[in-house]
mmCIF file of C-alpha atoms in Angstrom:
data_model
loop_
_atom_site.group_PDB
_atom_site.id
_atom_site.type_symbol
_atom_site.label_atom_id
_atom_site.label_comp_id
_atom_site.label_asym_id
_atom_site.label_seq_id
_atom_site.Cartn_x
_atom_site.Cartn_y
_atom_site.Cartn_z
ATOM 1 C CA MET A 93 -16.056 -73.074 -104.670
ATOM 2 C CA GLY A 94 -14.582 -69.633 -104.804
ATOM 3 C CA ARG A 95 -15.691 -66.589 -103.526
ATOM 4 C CA SER A 96 -15.669 -63.436 -105.782
ATOM 5 C CA SER A 97 -13.868 -60.539 -104.801
ATOM 6 C CA LYS A 98 -16.556 -58.056 -105.791
ATOM 7 C CA GLY A 99 -19.157 -59.335 -103.017
ATOM 8 C CA TYR A 100 -15.991 -59.075 -100.557
ATOM 9 C CA LEU A 101 -15.418 -55.761 -101.187
ATOM 10 C CA THR A 102 -18.857 -54.658 -101.296
ATOM 11 C CA THR A 103 -19.633 -56.576 -97.212
ATOM 12 C CA ALA A 104 -16.580 -54.422 -96.038
ATOM 13 C CA ALA A 105 -17.586 -51.150 -97.331
ATOM 14 C CA ALA A 106 -21.235 -51.478 -95.832
ATOM 15 C CA ALA A 107 -19.463 -52.836 -92.646
ATOM 16 C CA ALA A 108 -17.185 -49.799 -92.527
ATOM 17 C CA ALA A 109 -20.087 -47.271 -93.645
ATOM 18 C CA VAL A 110 -21.836 -49.023 -90.307
ATOM 19 C CA SER A 111 -19.081 -48.310 -88.099
ATOM 20 C CA ALA A 112 -18.711 -44.897 -89.527
ATOM 21 C CA LEU A 113 -22.112 -44.423 -88.845
ATOM 22 C CA PHE A 114 -22.210 -45.363 -85.015
ATOM 23 C CA GLY A 115 -19.186 -44.181 -84.089
ATOM 24 C CA SER A 116 -20.176 -40.852 -85.040
ATOM 25 C CA GLY A 117 -23.629 -41.088 -82.983
ATOM 26 C CA ALA A 118 -21.486 -42.422 -79.828
ATOM 27 C CA ALA A 119 -18.926 -39.567 -80.143
ATOM 28 C CA ARG A 120 -22.125 -36.673 -79.878
ATOM 29 C CA ALA A 121 -23.273 -38.509 -77.358
ATOM 30 C CA ALA A 122 -20.521 -37.949 -75.117
ATOM 31 C CA GLU A 123 -20.049 -34.677 -75.788
ATOM 32 C CA PRO A 124 -21.575 -32.410 -72.882
ATOM 33 C CA THR A 125 -24.241 -29.445 -74.303
ATOM 34 C CA THR A 126 -23.847 -26.271 -74.018
ATOM 35 C CA ALA A 127 -25.781 -25.727 -70.633
ATOM 36 C CA GLU A 128 -24.008 -28.290 -69.344
ATOM 37 C CA LEU A 129 -20.781 -26.452 -70.122
ATOM 38 C CA MET A 130 -22.394 -23.527 -68.416
ATOM 39 C CA GLN A 131 -23.490 -25.049 -65.371
ATOM 40 C CA GLN A 132 -19.854 -26.024 -64.842
ATOM 41 C CA ILE A 133 -18.610 -22.872 -65.423
ATOM 42 C CA ASP A 134 -20.676 -20.868 -62.766
ATOM 43 C CA GLN A 135 -19.525 -23.604 -60.411
ATOM 44 C CA LEU A 136 -15.828 -23.257 -60.902
ATOM 45 C CA LYS A 137 -16.720 -19.260 -60.772
ATOM 46 C CA ALA A 138 -18.335 -20.306 -57.181
ATOM 47 C CA LYS A 139 -15.457 -22.275 -56.144
ATOM 48 C CA VAL A 140 -13.265 -19.324 -57.502
ATOM 49 C CA GLN A 141 -14.808 -16.595 -55.102
ATOM 50 C CA GLN A 142 -14.921 -18.272 -52.292
ATOM 51 C CA LEU A 143 -11.101 -19.608 -52.442
ATOM 52 C CA GLU A 144 -10.719 -15.852 -53.062
ATOM 53 C CA THR A 145 -13.353 -15.050 -49.781
ATOM 54 C CA THR A 146 -11.190 -17.173 -47.498
ATOM 55 C CA GLN A 147 -8.072 -15.761 -48.228
ATOM 56 C CA ASN A 148 -9.213 -12.418 -47.888
ATOM 57 C CA GLN A 149 -10.814 -13.135 -44.417
ATOM 58 C CA GLN A 150 -7.695 -15.086 -43.370
ATOM 59 C CA ALA A 151 -5.385 -12.090 -44.139
ATOM 60 C CA THR A 152 -7.762 -9.806 -42.434
ATOM 61 C CA LEU A 153 -7.845 -12.072 -39.388
ATOM 62 C CA SER A 154 -4.045 -11.727 -39.722
ATOM 63 C CA ALA A 155 -3.478 -8.256 -39.836
ATOM 64 C CA LYS A 156 -6.054 -7.915 -36.358
ATOM 65 C CA GLN A 157 -4.130 -10.427 -34.115
ATOM 66 C CA VAL A 158 -0.704 -9.082 -35.624
ATOM 67 C CA ASP A 159 -2.016 -5.657 -34.389
ATOM 68 C CA ALA A 160 -3.253 -7.151 -31.259
ATOM 69 C CA THR A 161 0.055 -8.566 -30.226
ATOM 70 C CA VAL A 162 2.381 -5.738 -30.997
ATOM 71 C CA GLU A 163 -0.441 -3.582 -28.682
ATOM 72 C CA ARG A 164 -0.246 -5.878 -26.108
ATOM 73 C CA VAL A 165 3.776 -6.175 -26.147
ATOM 74 C CA LEU A 166 3.817 -2.251 -26.344
ATOM 75 C CA ASN A 167 1.451 -1.692 -23.732
ATOM 76 C CA ASP A 168 3.687 -3.693 -21.541
ATOM 77 C CA ALA A 169 6.959 -2.409 -22.504
ATOM 78 C CA GLU A 170 5.579 0.839 -21.244
ATOM 79 C CA LYS A 171 4.157 -0.517 -17.826
ATOM 80 C CA ARG A 172 7.553 -2.159 -17.563
ATOM 81 C CA SER A 173 9.346 0.626 -18.025
ATOM 82 C CA GLN A 174 7.844 2.503 -15.067
ATOM 83 C CA LEU A 175 9.013 2.867 -11.743
ATOM 84 C CA LEU A 176 5.805 3.105 -9.988
ATOM 85 C CA GLN A 177 2.675 2.182 -11.663
ATOM 86 C CA VAL A 178 0.271 5.840 -10.673
ATOM 87 C CA GLU A 179 -2.491 4.689 -12.532
ATOM 88 C CA GLY A 180 -5.489 5.271 -9.794
ATOM 89 C CA PHE A 181 -3.372 6.477 -7.527
ATOM 90 C CA THR A 182 -3.697 10.307 -6.312
ATOM 91 C CA ALA A 183 -1.503 13.091 -4.620
ATOM 92 C CA GLY A 184 -2.404 15.879 -2.788
ATOM 93 C CA TYR A 185 -3.206 17.722 0.540
ATOM 94 C CA ASN A 186 -5.756 15.911 2.906
ATOM 95 C CA LYS A 187 -6.970 16.858 6.480
ATOM 96 C CA GLY A 188 -3.211 19.264 6.208
ATOM 97 C CA ARG A 189 -1.564 16.536 4.819
ATOM 98 C CA PHE A 190 0.125 15.742 1.330
ATOM 99 C CA THR A 191 -1.267 12.307 0.857
ATOM 100 C CA ILE A 192 -0.590 9.631 -1.929
ATOM 101 C CA GLN A 193 -2.789 7.450 -1.956
ATOM 102 C CA ASP A 194 -5.145 4.609 -4.420
ATOM 103 C CA ALA A 195 -8.472 5.135 -5.440
ATOM 104 C CA ALA A 196 -10.058 2.588 -2.988
ATOM 105 C CA GLY A 197 -7.702 3.655 0.372
ATOM 106 C CA ASN A 198 -6.197 0.614 0.205
ATOM 107 C CA TRP A 199 -2.298 2.302 0.043
ATOM 108 C CA MET A 200 -1.812 5.622 1.969
ATOM 109 C CA LEU A 201 1.661 7.423 1.878
ATOM 110 C CA ARG A 202 1.560 10.576 4.454
ATOM 111 C CA PRO A 203 5.684 12.058 5.106
ATOM 112 C CA THR A 204 5.734 13.708 8.081
ATOM 113 C CA PHE A 205 8.338 16.561 8.665
ATOM 114 C CA GLN A 206 8.958 18.772 11.902
ATOM 115 C CA PHE A 207 11.665 21.241 12.236
ATOM 116 C CA GLN A 208 12.111 23.511 15.649
ATOM 117 C CA LEU A 209 14.765 26.372 15.800
ATOM 118 C CA ARG A 210 14.888 28.356 18.842
ATOM 119 C CA ALA A 211 17.375 30.365 20.891
ATOM 120 C CA VAL A 212 18.021 29.552 24.489
ATOM 121 C CA GLY A 213 19.392 32.087 27.250
ATOM 122 C CA ASN A 214 20.552 30.359 30.930
ATOM 123 C CA ILE A 215 21.464 32.255 33.861
ATOM 124 C CA ARG A 216 22.818 29.933 36.648
ATOM 125 C CA ASP A 217 23.540 31.929 40.174
ATOM 126 C CA GLY A 218 26.038 29.868 42.402
ATOM 127 C CA GLY A 219 25.367 31.973 45.596
ATOM 128 C CA ASP A 220 28.702 32.226 46.376
ATOM 129 C CA GLY A 221 29.493 33.429 42.820
ATOM 130 C CA SER A 222 32.005 30.305 42.087
ATOM 131 C CA ASP A 223 29.672 28.282 40.043
ATOM 132 C CA SER A 224 27.664 31.774 38.137
ATOM 133 C CA ASP A 225 27.420 31.566 34.385
ATOM 134 C CA LYS A 226 25.507 32.940 31.358
ATOM 135 C CA GLN A 227 25.091 31.083 28.689
ATOM 136 C CA LYS A 228 22.653 31.612 25.464
ATOM 137 C CA GLY A 229 22.440 30.669 21.997
ATOM 138 C CA PHE A 230 20.797 28.451 19.108
ATOM 139 C CA GLU A 231 19.664 24.776 18.825
ATOM 140 C CA ILE A 232 17.451 22.743 17.065
ATOM 141 C CA PRO A 233 15.833 20.571 19.607
ATOM 142 C CA ARG A 234 13.988 18.223 16.642
ATOM 143 C CA MET A 235 14.457 18.181 13.359
ATOM 144 C CA LYS A 236 11.909 14.680 12.986
ATOM 145 C CA PHE A 237 11.386 13.312 9.817
ATOM 146 C CA GLY A 238 9.287 10.145 8.694
ATOM 147 C CA PHE A 239 5.905 8.724 6.958
ATOM 148 C CA ASP A 240 2.726 6.817 8.095
ATOM 149 C CA GLY A 241 -0.653 5.423 6.248
ATOM 150 C CA ASN A 242 -1.479 2.311 5.428
ATOM 151 C CA ALA A 243 -0.781 -0.763 3.551
ATOM 152 C CA PHE A 244 -3.264 -3.301 1.591
ATOM 153 C CA SER A 245 -6.328 -2.154 3.170
ATOM 154 C CA PRO A 246 -7.254 0.627 5.736
ATOM 155 C CA SER A 247 -7.686 -1.922 8.861
ATOM 156 C CA PHE A 248 -3.327 -1.839 8.552
ATOM 157 C CA THR A 249 -1.581 1.051 9.838
ATOM 158 C CA TYR A 250 1.694 1.962 10.135
ATOM 159 C CA ASN A 251 3.696 4.646 11.680
ATOM 160 C CA PHE A 252 8.098 5.236 11.373
ATOM 161 C CA LEU A 253 9.092 8.221 12.952
ATOM 162 C CA TRP A 254 12.937 9.381 13.320
ATOM 163 C CA ASN A 255 14.649 12.522 14.786
ATOM 164 C CA SER A 256 18.163 14.163 15.085
ATOM 165 C CA ALA A 257 19.708 15.044 18.081
ATOM 166 C CA THR A 258 20.153 18.452 20.116
ATOM 167 C CA ASN A 259 23.811 17.905 20.241
ATOM 168 C CA GLY A 260 25.629 15.982 17.739
ATOM 169 C CA GLY A 261 22.845 15.553 14.683
ATOM 170 C CA SER A 262 22.891 12.019 14.843
ATOM 171 C CA VAL A 263 19.747 10.531 13.871
ATOM 172 C CA GLY A 264 17.820 7.599 16.072
ATOM 173 C CA LEU A 265 15.055 6.016 15.855
ATOM 174 C CA GLU A 266 11.785 7.415 18.040
ATOM 175 C CA GLN A 267 8.760 5.223 16.622
ATOM 176 C CA ALA A 268 8.003 2.083 14.130
ATOM 177 C CA TRP A 269 4.752 0.094 14.448
ATOM 178 C CA VAL A 270 2.411 -1.562 12.902
ATOM 179 C CA ARG A 271 -1.389 -1.741 13.736
ATOM 180 C CA TYR A 272 -4.010 -3.737 12.475
ATOM 181 C CA ALA A 273 -7.869 -3.192 13.473
ATOM 182 C CA PHE A 274 -9.982 -6.517 13.242
ATOM 183 C CA ASN A 275 -12.778 -4.465 14.394
ATOM 184 C CA ASP A 276 -13.757 -0.891 15.548
ATOM 185 C CA GLN A 277 -13.525 -2.290 19.042
ATOM 186 C CA MET A 278 -10.066 -4.496 18.745
ATOM 187 C CA ALA A 279 -6.828 -4.448 16.950
ATOM 188 C CA ILE A 280 -3.356 -4.805 17.724
ATOM 189 C CA ARG A 281 0.011 -2.607 18.067
ATOM 190 C CA ALA A 282 3.875 -3.623 17.725
ATOM 191 C CA GLY A 283 6.806 -2.126 17.694
ATOM 192 C CA GLN A 284 8.580 0.532 19.245
ATOM 193 C CA ILE A 285 6.157 3.062 20.880
ATOM 194 C CA ILE A 286 5.608 6.602 23.018
ATOM 195 C CA ASN A 287 4.720 4.512 26.327
ATOM 196 C CA PRO A 288 0.983 4.851 27.012
ATOM 197 C CA VAL A 289 0.552 5.157 30.470
ATOM 198 C CA PHE A 290 1.384 8.516 31.017
ATOM 199 C CA ARG A 291 -0.947 11.069 29.952
ATOM 200 C CA GLU A 292 1.507 13.787 28.829
ATOM 201 C CA GLN A 293 3.164 11.331 26.459
ATOM 202 C CA SER A 294 0.038 10.784 24.169
ATOM 203 C CA VAL A 295 -0.126 14.083 23.289
ATOM 204 C CA GLY A 296 2.486 14.416 20.350
ATOM 205 C CA SER A 297 5.086 17.391 20.481
ATOM 206 C CA ARG A 298 3.322 19.460 17.795
ATOM 207 C CA LYS A 299 0.766 19.695 20.058
ATOM 208 C CA GLN A 300 2.418 20.486 23.550
ATOM 209 C CA LEU A 301 1.697 23.964 24.784
ATOM 210 C CA ALA A 302 5.179 24.108 26.251
ATOM 211 C CA VAL A 303 8.936 23.834 24.242
ATOM 212 C CA GLU A 304 9.287 20.399 26.353
ATOM 213 C CA ARG A 305 7.675 17.809 27.826
ATOM 214 C CA SER A 306 6.466 18.936 31.974
ATOM 215 C CA MET A 307 9.863 18.638 34.776
ATOM 216 C CA MET A 308 6.945 15.992 36.352
ATOM 217 C CA ASN A 309 7.098 13.783 33.178
ATOM 218 C CA THR A 310 10.980 14.021 33.171
ATOM 219 C CA LEU A 311 11.141 12.899 36.729
ATOM 220 C CA ILE A 312 8.782 10.632 36.087
ATOM 221 C CA THR A 313 10.448 9.193 32.715
ATOM 222 C CA GLY A 314 13.538 10.125 33.344
ATOM 223 C CA THR A 315 13.941 11.277 29.994
ATOM 224 C CA GLY A 316 11.913 13.193 27.786
ATOM 225 C CA GLU A 317 9.424 11.066 26.239
ATOM 226 C CA GLY A 318 9.568 7.414 27.461
ATOM 227 C CA ARG A 319 9.462 4.548 24.752
ATOM 228 C CA THR A 320 9.243 1.301 24.508
ATOM 229 C CA GLN A 321 9.387 -2.008 22.230
ATOM 230 C CA VAL A 322 6.089 -3.632 22.648
ATOM 231 C CA ALA A 323 3.575 -6.107 21.562
ATOM 232 C CA GLU A 324 0.090 -4.488 22.674
ATOM 233 C CA LEU A 325 -3.614 -4.822 22.584
ATOM 234 C CA GLN A 326 -6.434 -2.441 21.928
ATOM 235 C CA PHE A 327 -9.796 -2.694 23.619
ATOM 236 C CA ASP A 328 -12.490 -0.611 23.373
ATOM 237 C CA PRO A 329 -15.366 -2.025 24.904
ATOM 238 C CA THR A 330 -17.869 0.885 24.168
ATOM 239 C CA SER A 331 -17.206 3.933 22.795
ATOM 240 C CA GLN A 332 -16.396 5.575 26.002
ATOM 241 C CA ILE A 333 -14.289 2.869 27.175
ATOM 242 C CA SER A 334 -10.230 2.716 25.770
ATOM 243 C CA ILE A 335 -7.821 0.103 27.049
ATOM 244 C CA GLU A 336 -4.530 -0.342 26.416
ATOM 245 C CA ILE A 337 -2.625 -3.311 27.987
ATOM 246 C CA GLY A 338 0.872 -5.207 26.800
ATOM 247 C CA ALA A 339 4.563 -6.739 27.217
ATOM 248 C CA GLU A 340 7.230 -4.712 26.228
ATOM 249 C CA ASP A 341 11.678 -5.192 26.977
ATOM 250 C CA GLY A 342 10.913 -2.971 29.964
ATOM 251 C CA PHE A 343 10.008 0.891 30.351
ATOM 252 C CA ASN A 344 12.487 2.738 27.694
ATOM 253 C CA SER A 345 13.622 0.041 26.563
ATOM 254 C CA GLN A 346 13.650 1.361 22.881
ATOM 255 C CA ASN A 347 16.150 1.170 20.495
ATOM 256 C CA THR A 348 17.796 -2.055 21.636
ATOM 257 C CA ASP A 349 17.867 -5.609 21.319
ATOM 258 C CA PHE A 350 16.356 -8.679 22.996
ATOM 259 C CA THR A 351 19.934 -9.492 24.845
ATOM 260 C CA ASP A 352 19.117 -9.489 28.418
ATOM 261 C CA PRO A 353 21.544 -6.766 30.169
ATOM 262 C CA SER A 354 24.590 -7.692 31.628
ATOM 263 C CA SER A 355 24.167 -5.247 34.701
ATOM 264 C CA GLY A 356 21.709 -5.863 37.207
ATOM 265 C CA GLY A 357 20.628 -1.984 36.632
ATOM 266 C CA ALA A 358 19.078 -1.961 33.108
ATOM 267 C CA ASN A 359 15.458 -2.791 32.521
ATOM 268 C CA ASP A 360 14.817 -6.809 31.925
ATOM 269 C CA TRP A 361 11.131 -7.103 30.872
ATOM 270 C CA GLY A 362 7.759 -5.575 31.678
ATOM 271 C CA ALA A 363 4.723 -4.897 31.197
ATOM 272 C CA PHE A 364 1.434 -2.155 30.895
ATOM 273 C CA GLY A 365 -2.333 -0.844 30.927
ATOM 274 C CA ARG A 366 -4.074 2.197 31.133
ATOM 275 C CA VAL A 367 -7.781 2.645 30.857
ATOM 276 C CA ASN A 368 -9.369 5.825 29.843
ATOM 277 C CA PHE A 369 -13.339 6.941 30.624
ATOM 278 C CA PHE A 370 -14.850 9.720 28.269
ATOM 279 C CA ALA A 371 -17.340 10.710 30.214
ATOM 280 C CA MET A 372 -17.801 14.098 28.105
ATOM 281 C CA GLY A 373 -16.634 14.670 24.969
ATOM 282 C CA PRO A 374 -15.575 13.599 21.625
ATOM 283 C CA ARG A 375 -12.451 11.548 21.427
ATOM 284 C CA SER A 376 -10.821 14.357 18.979
ATOM 285 C CA GLU A 377 -10.700 16.602 21.601
ATOM 286 C CA TRP A 378 -8.230 14.326 23.436
ATOM 287 C CA ASP A 379 -5.464 14.655 20.952
ATOM 288 C CA ASP A 380 -4.041 18.252 22.576
ATOM 289 C CA PHE A 381 -3.845 20.122 26.256
ATOM 290 C CA SER A 382 -6.048 23.041 24.159
ATOM 291 C CA ALA A 383 -9.901 23.375 24.136
ATOM 292 C CA MET A 384 -8.988 25.987 21.325
ATOM 293 C CA LYS A 385 -12.007 24.833 18.525
ATOM 294 C CA ASN A 386 -13.709 22.552 20.701
ATOM 295 C CA LYS A 387 -17.194 22.558 20.401
ATOM 296 C CA GLU A 388 -18.411 20.309 23.506
ATOM 297 C CA ASP A 389 -16.872 20.214 27.162
ATOM 298 C CA LEU A 390 -14.551 17.153 27.708
ATOM 299 C CA LEU A 391 -14.055 15.817 30.671
ATOM 300 C CA VAL A 392 -11.589 11.849 30.250
ATOM 301 C CA ILE A 393 -11.196 10.295 33.555
ATOM 302 C CA GLY A 394 -8.412 7.749 33.128
ATOM 303 C CA GLY A 395 -5.152 5.774 34.818
ATOM 304 C CA GLY A 396 -2.219 3.358 33.624
ATOM 305 C CA GLN A 397 0.794 1.158 35.221
ATOM 306 C CA ASP A 398 4.106 0.461 34.054
ATOM 307 C CA PHE A 399 5.707 -3.002 35.712
ATOM 308 C CA THR A 400 9.072 -3.412 34.897
ATOM 309 C CA GLN A 401 11.912 -5.803 36.291
ATOM 310 C CA THR A 402 15.483 -4.551 36.654
ATOM 311 C CA GLY A 403 18.053 -6.914 37.914
ATOM 312 C CA SER A 404 16.008 -8.118 41.240
ATOM 313 C CA LYS A 405 13.532 -5.810 41.113
ATOM 314 C CA THR A 406 10.182 -4.729 39.618
ATOM 315 C CA VAL A 407 10.016 -0.947 39.230
#
């Protein structure tokens, strides 16, 4: 039994209408609302703003880092271009001496110069006239230069001093020593020093009263100043007592090497010691022979001894 074409078309049209109705409804249901769209736009704006802020912060940090790096490099280059970093160091006159030192006083350098020019006249009478003569002229007995001070701390001191010869002008080492003070009572010193056994020699040539050392000092030492190479202990058990004891290469062993002398008349080794008792007055007044500017009476009792082996005998 056949189906009419009219009924088929009607059914198809109804199906198409239902499909269009539900399809359009589903499409309208999938589309966001205006509020949802605005919310999404606000979220996008917030993300964009956050990204811009992060980029600006990174750019600012990068610029600061670059500036800091450049500044460090320039400062390091400036420091390396200087031979001596003088920051914290001062220079000027302190207690009559030109002084270069740091603020803490751990490093100190004081140059020293001493110049003496004198006119000398000598008249010699031989009695019978055969050896009589007269001589006069100028000479430079002292042209000293050197430096002293302390290094690393005020406890570690040093002194280096040279002098030119009166005849010929050759330069020779007079003193070269270092000293370390453990405390106010005890210290050690090593190097080339003026032998402390004889009181007159403990006074520097700047402060001696005569133009040269006394004849007695010359007779005892055999020279103007007896110097020696030593390692010594300095001990002050009280404020009134000072003690120096040391081992040496022998009396007048200045500017010699370690080898033993081949001749029997030269010094081999020695030892010395001196004790001072300050009965009255401060030690600062013990540095010269004069009472000028002294404010107190001074009385010091002292003595010393030097033992030096020369060949097969000790003197």
